[in-house]
Amino acid sequence: MDALEKWVAKNRILAWILMDLLFGFALFVLIDNIIVFAVLMLVIILINYLFVESSVIRLMIKPLVSYQEGDPEPLLNTTAELLTYRLTDANRLTVAMNYCVALREHHRYEEALDLLLSVNVDRPSSGASPVIKFVYYNNLSDLYDLLGEDAPRDLYAQKALQIYNDLPDGRAKKNYLPTFRVLSASLDYRAGEYDRALQTLLPLPEKPPVSKLEYSFLVAKVLLAAGQRAQATEYLSQIIENGRNLGVVRRARNLLSSLEQN
């Protein structure tokens, strides 16, 4: 099935034409009313178009599930291949952002940053919704943080927070609340507001696992800054035990190792 989905994603126009011809022939044989035939054909053309254009999203579902379960390798491989296809601007943006997530988990921060910076989410043809822009600027801030570049990190963090605050209440805003909480707590942590950061972060989310681990790592850093070394060590140990192949495990190991040496 994945092979067919890949063919459809790679050959969008041809796939759309072939599907239209196939269903059009079937309708031509079965329907003898020209008006009914025309109406049904228009509906089928639209459905086929939506099916073809969503093939890219369907191909990323399993890799994204694997990533949430602690294995970013399928997401890296799938998105890298999809970026070689001729995609719409909207699909290319989605694929590129997920590819950058996978690069981040493989500690390839500079590559991820360069790719994100090459994407213009404010261009109308990008199809970027406010939610996508929030995720985009949050991810930019995160990468600058990992690279130790403070000024652009805070600039994009503030921009992401403003976009989130302007989102209307609803499912989308609720779904990205964990990301918003981490971003807000990160700013409080860097401002020395450790109690407020912990109030924002705790209790930890039950799911998805990746969010919980990123929460735990930030909690550990806040606790360390607040002088609570023993509790911080517990959080780091839990990350190492449960993080599988995620990049946060290496960061937790490095931080724990530096604690043990001091």
CSV table of C-alpha atoms in Angstrom, one decimal:
chain,number,residue,atom,x,y,z
A,1,MET,CA,0.0,0.0,0.0
A,2,ASP,CA,2.8,2.4,0.8
A,3,ALA,CA,4.3,1.8,-2.6
A,4,LEU,CA,1.0,2.8,-4.3
A,5,GLU,CA,0.8,5.9,-2.0
A,6,LYS,CA,4.3,6.9,-2.9
A,7,TRP,CA,3.6,6.5,-6.6
A,8,VAL,CA,0.5,8.7,-6.2
A,9,ALA,CA,2.4,11.3,-4.2
A,10,LYS,CA,5.2,11.3,-6.8
A,11,ASN,CA,3.0,11.4,-9.8
A,12,ARG,CA,0.1,13.6,-8.6
A,13,ILE,CA,-1.2,14.9,-11.9
A,14,LEU,CA,-0.9,11.5,-13.7
A,15,ALA,CA,-2.6,9.7,-10.8
A,16,TRP,CA,-5.4,12.3,-10.8
A,17,ILE,CA,-6.0,11.9,-14.5
A,18,LEU,CA,-5.9,8.1,-14.4
A,19,MET,CA,-8.4,7.9,-11.5
A,20,ASP,CA,-10.7,10.4,-13.2
A,21,LEU,CA,-10.6,8.3,-16.4
A,22,LEU,CA,-11.2,5.1,-14.6
A,23,PHE,CA,-14.2,6.3,-12.6
A,24,GLY,CA,-15.4,8.3,-15.6
A,25,PHE,CA,-15.5,5.2,-17.7
A,26,ALA,CA,-17.4,3.3,-15.0
A,27,LEU,CA,-20.0,6.1,-14.7
A,28,PHE,CA,-20.3,6.3,-18.5
A,29,VAL,CA,-21.2,2.6,-18.6
A,30,LEU,CA,-23.6,2.7,-15.7
A,31,ILE,CA,-25.3,6.1,-16.0
A,32,ASP,CA,-27.4,7.0,-19.1
A,33,ASN,CA,-28.6,10.4,-17.8
A,34,ILE,CA,-26.1,13.1,-19.0
A,35,ILE,CA,-27.0,15.5,-16.2
A,36,VAL,CA,-26.6,12.9,-13.5
A,37,PHE,CA,-23.3,11.8,-15.2
A,38,ALA,CA,-22.0,15.3,-15.3
A,39,VAL,CA,-22.8,16.0,-11.6
A,40,LEU,CA,-21.3,12.7,-10.4
A,41,MET,CA,-18.3,13.3,-12.5
A,42,LEU,CA,-17.6,16.6,-11.0
A,43,VAL,CA,-17.9,15.1,-7.5
A,44,ILE,CA,-15.5,12.3,-8.4
A,45,ILE,CA,-13.0,14.7,-9.8
A,46,LEU,CA,-13.0,16.7,-6.6
A,47,ILE,CA,-12.8,13.5,-4.4
A,48,ASN,CA,-9.9,12.2,-6.5
A,49,TYR,CA,-8.1,15.5,-6.3
A,50,LEU,CA,-8.4,15.5,-2.5
A,51,PHE,CA,-7.3,11.9,-2.3
A,52,VAL,CA,-4.2,12.5,-4.4
A,53,GLU,CA,-3.2,15.7,-2.6
A,54,SER,CA,-3.6,14.0,0.8
A,55,SER,CA,-1.3,11.1,-0.1
A,56,VAL,CA,1.7,12.9,1.3
A,57,ILE,CA,0.0,13.3,4.7
A,58,ARG,CA,-1.0,9.7,4.7
A,59,LEU,CA,2.6,8.6,4.0
A,60,MET,CA,3.7,10.5,7.2
A,61,ILE,CA,1.2,9.0,9.6
A,62,LYS,CA,3.1,5.8,10.5
A,63,PRO,CA,6.5,7.6,10.7
A,64,LEU,CA,5.0,10.2,13.0
A,65,VAL,CA,3.5,7.4,15.2
A,66,SER,CA,7.0,5.8,15.4
A,67,TYR,CA,8.5,9.1,16.3
A,68,GLN,CA,6.0,9.6,19.1
A,69,GLU,CA,6.9,6.1,20.3
A,70,GLY,CA,10.6,7.0,20.5
A,71,ASP,CA,12.0,6.1,17.0
A,72,PRO,CA,12.6,9.1,14.7
A,73,GLU,CA,14.4,7.1,12.0
A,74,PRO,CA,11.2,6.3,9.8
A,75,LEU,CA,10.2,10.0,9.9
A,76,LEU,CA,13.7,11.0,8.7
A,77,ASN,CA,13.7,8.5,5.9
A,78,THR,CA,10.2,9.1,4.7
A,79,THR,CA,10.3,12.9,4.8
A,80,ALA,CA,13.8,13.0,3.1
A,81,GLU,CA,12.3,10.9,0.2
A,82,LEU,CA,9.1,13.0,0.0
A,83,LEU,CA,11.2,16.2,-0.4
A,84,THR,CA,12.6,14.8,-3.7
A,85,TYR,CA,9.0,14.7,-5.1
A,86,ARG,CA,7.3,17.6,-6.9
A,87,LEU,CA,5.0,18.7,-4.1
A,88,THR,CA,2.6,21.6,-3.7
A,89,ASP,CA,3.9,24.5,-1.6
A,90,ALA,CA,1.6,23.6,1.3
A,91,ASN,CA,2.7,19.9,1.3
A,92,ARG,CA,6.3,20.8,0.9
A,93,LEU,CA,6.1,23.1,3.9
A,94,THR,CA,4.5,20.3,6.0
A,95,VAL,CA,7.1,17.7,4.9
A,96,ALA,CA,10.0,20.1,5.4
A,97,MET,CA,8.9,20.9,9.0
A,98,ASN,CA,8.6,17.2,9.8
A,99,TYR,CA,12.0,16.5,8.2
A,100,CYS,CA,13.5,19.2,10.5
A,101,VAL,CA,11.9,17.5,13.5
A,102,ALA,CA,13.6,14.3,12.5
A,103,LEU,CA,16.9,16.1,11.8
A,104,ARG,CA,16.7,17.6,15.3
A,105,GLU,CA,16.3,14.2,16.9
A,106,HIS,CA,19.4,13.1,15.0
A,107,HIS,CA,21.3,16.1,16.5
A,108,ARG,CA,21.6,17.7,13.0
A,109,TYR,CA,20.6,21.1,14.3
A,110,GLU,CA,22.4,23.3,11.7
A,111,GLU,CA,20.8,21.4,8.8
A,112,ALA,CA,17.4,21.7,10.4
A,113,LEU,CA,17.8,25.4,11.0
A,114,ASP,CA,19.1,26.1,7.5
A,115,LEU,CA,16.1,24.3,6.0
A,116,LEU,CA,13.6,26.1,8.2
A,117,LEU,CA,15.1,29.5,7.4
A,118,SER,CA,14.7,28.7,3.7
A,119,VAL,CA,11.0,28.3,4.1
A,120,ASN,CA,8.8,31.4,3.9
A,121,VAL,CA,5.7,30.7,6.0
A,122,ASP,CA,4.4,34.2,5.4
A,123,ARG,CA,4.2,33.8,1.7
A,124,PRO,CA,0.5,33.3,0.7
A,125,SER,CA,1.2,30.3,-1.6
A,126,SER,CA,2.8,28.4,1.4
A,127,GLY,CA,-0.7,27.8,2.7
A,128,ALA,CA,0.5,28.2,6.2
A,129,SER,CA,-2.3,28.6,8.8
A,130,PRO,CA,-1.7,30.4,12.1
A,131,VAL,CA,-1.2,27.1,13.8
A,132,ILE,CA,1.5,26.1,11.3
A,133,LYS,CA,3.2,29.4,11.8
A,134,PHE,CA,3.1,28.9,15.6
A,135,VAL,CA,4.8,25.5,15.2
A,136,TYR,CA,7.3,27.0,12.7
A,137,TYR,CA,8.4,29.8,15.0
A,138,ASN,CA,8.4,27.6,18.0
A,139,ASN,CA,10.7,25.1,16.2
A,140,LEU,CA,13.0,27.9,15.1
A,141,SER,CA,13.3,29.1,18.7
A,142,ASP,CA,14.0,25.6,19.8
A,143,LEU,CA,16.8,25.1,17.3
A,144,TYR,CA,18.5,28.4,18.2
A,145,ASP,CA,18.3,27.3,21.8
A,146,LEU,CA,20.0,24.0,21.1
A,147,LEU,CA,22.7,25.9,19.2
A,148,GLY,CA,23.1,28.4,22.1
A,149,GLU,CA,22.1,31.5,20.1
A,150,ASP,CA,20.1,33.5,22.6
A,151,ALA,CA,18.9,36.6,20.7
A,152,PRO,CA,17.1,34.8,17.8
A,153,ARG,CA,15.8,32.1,20.2
A,154,ASP,CA,13.9,34.7,22.3
A,155,LEU,CA,12.8,36.7,19.2
A,156,TYR,CA,11.1,33.7,17.6
A,157,ALA,CA,9.8,32.5,21.0
A,158,GLN,CA,8.0,35.7,21.5
A,159,LYS,CA,6.6,35.6,18.0
A,160,ALA,CA,5.3,32.1,18.5
A,161,LEU,CA,3.7,33.0,21.8
A,162,GLN,CA,1.9,36.0,20.2
A,163,ILE,CA,0.6,33.8,17.4
A,164,TYR,CA,-0.7,31.2,19.9
A,165,ASN,CA,-2.4,33.8,22.0
A,166,ASP,CA,-4.2,35.2,19.0
A,167,LEU,CA,-5.6,31.7,18.0
A,168,PRO,CA,-9.3,31.3,18.6
A,169,ASP,CA,-10.3,28.9,21.3
A,170,GLY,CA,-10.9,25.4,19.9
A,171,ARG,CA,-9.4,22.1,19.2
A,172,ALA,CA,-6.3,23.4,17.4
A,173,LYS,CA,-5.4,25.7,20.3
A,174,LYS,CA,-6.0,22.9,22.8
A,175,ASN,CA,-3.9,20.4,20.9
A,176,TYR,CA,-0.9,22.7,20.9
A,177,LEU,CA,-1.2,23.7,24.6
A,178,PRO,CA,1.7,21.4,25.6
A,179,THR,CA,4.0,23.1,23.1
A,180,PHE,CA,2.8,26.5,24.4
A,181,ARG,CA,3.5,25.5,28.0
A,182,VAL,CA,7.0,24.4,27.2
A,183,LEU,CA,7.7,27.6,25.3
A,184,SER,CA,6.3,29.8,28.1
A,185,ALA,CA,8.2,27.9,30.8
A,186,SER,CA,11.4,28.2,28.8
A,187,LEU,CA,11.2,31.9,28.8
A,188,ASP,CA,10.4,31.9,32.6
A,189,TYR,CA,13.4,29.6,33.2
A,190,ARG,CA,15.8,31.9,31.3
A,191,ALA,CA,14.4,34.9,33.2
A,192,GLY,CA,15.1,33.1,36.5
A,193,GLU,CA,11.4,32.7,37.3
A,194,TYR,CA,11.9,29.0,38.4
A,195,ASP,CA,8.7,28.6,40.5
A,196,ARG,CA,6.5,30.0,37.7
A,197,ALA,CA,8.2,27.8,35.2
A,198,LEU,CA,7.5,24.7,37.3
A,199,GLN,CA,3.9,25.7,37.8
A,200,THR,CA,3.5,25.9,34.1
A,201,LEU,CA,5.2,22.6,33.4
A,202,LEU,CA,3.7,20.4,36.2
A,203,PRO,CA,2.0,18.1,36.2
A,204,LEU,CA,3.6,16.4,33.2
A,205,PRO,CA,1.4,15.5,30.3
A,206,GLU,CA,0.4,11.9,29.9
A,207,LYS,CA,0.9,12.0,26.1
A,208,PRO,CA,2.3,12.2,23.6
A,209,PRO,CA,5.5,10.6,25.0
A,210,VAL,CA,7.8,13.0,23.2
A,211,SER,CA,6.2,16.0,24.8
A,212,LYS,CA,6.4,14.3,28.2
A,213,LEU,CA,10.2,13.8,27.8
A,214,GLU,CA,10.8,17.3,26.6
A,215,TYR,CA,8.8,18.5,29.6
A,216,SER,CA,10.9,16.3,31.9
A,217,PHE,CA,14.2,17.7,30.5
A,218,LEU,CA,13.1,21.3,31.0
A,219,VAL,CA,11.9,20.5,34.5
A,220,ALA,CA,15.3,18.9,35.3
A,221,LYS,CA,17.0,22.1,34.1
A,222,VAL,CA,14.7,24.3,36.1
A,223,LEU,CA,15.3,22.2,39.2
A,224,LEU,CA,19.0,22.3,38.8
A,225,ALA,CA,18.9,26.1,38.5
A,226,ALA,CA,16.8,26.2,41.6
A,227,GLY,CA,19.4,24.0,43.5
A,228,GLN,CA,17.2,20.9,43.6
A,229,ARG,CA,19.8,18.5,42.3
A,230,ALA,CA,18.4,15.2,43.6
A,231,GLN,CA,15.0,15.8,42.0
A,232,ALA,CA,16.6,16.9,38.7
A,233,THR,CA,18.6,13.7,38.6
A,234,GLU,CA,15.4,11.6,38.9
A,235,TYR,CA,13.9,13.3,35.9
A,236,LEU,CA,17.0,12.9,33.9
A,237,SER,CA,17.2,9.2,34.8
A,238,GLN,CA,13.6,8.7,33.7
A,239,ILE,CA,14.3,10.3,30.3
A,240,ILE,CA,17.3,8.0,29.7
A,241,GLU,CA,15.2,5.0,30.7
A,242,ASN,CA,12.2,5.8,28.6
A,243,GLY,CA,13.4,7.9,25.7
A,244,ARG,CA,14.6,5.1,23.4
A,245,ASN,CA,16.2,6.8,20.3
A,246,LEU,CA,15.1,10.4,20.8
A,247,GLY,CA,17.6,13.2,20.9
A,248,VAL,CA,16.5,14.3,24.4
A,249,VAL,CA,18.1,11.1,25.7
A,250,ARG,CA,21.6,12.2,24.6
A,251,ARG,CA,21.0,15.6,26.1
A,252,ALA,CA,19.9,14.1,29.4
A,253,ARG,CA,22.9,11.8,29.5
A,254,ASN,CA,25.3,14.7,28.9
A,255,LEU,CA,23.7,16.8,31.6
A,256,LEU,CA,23.6,13.9,34.0
A,257,SER,CA,27.3,13.1,33.2
A,258,SER,CA,28.3,16.7,33.9
A,259,LEU,CA,26.5,16.6,37.3
A,260,GLU,CA,28.3,13.4,38.3
A,261,GLN,CA,31.6,15.0,37.4
A,262,ASN,CA,31.0,18.0,39.6
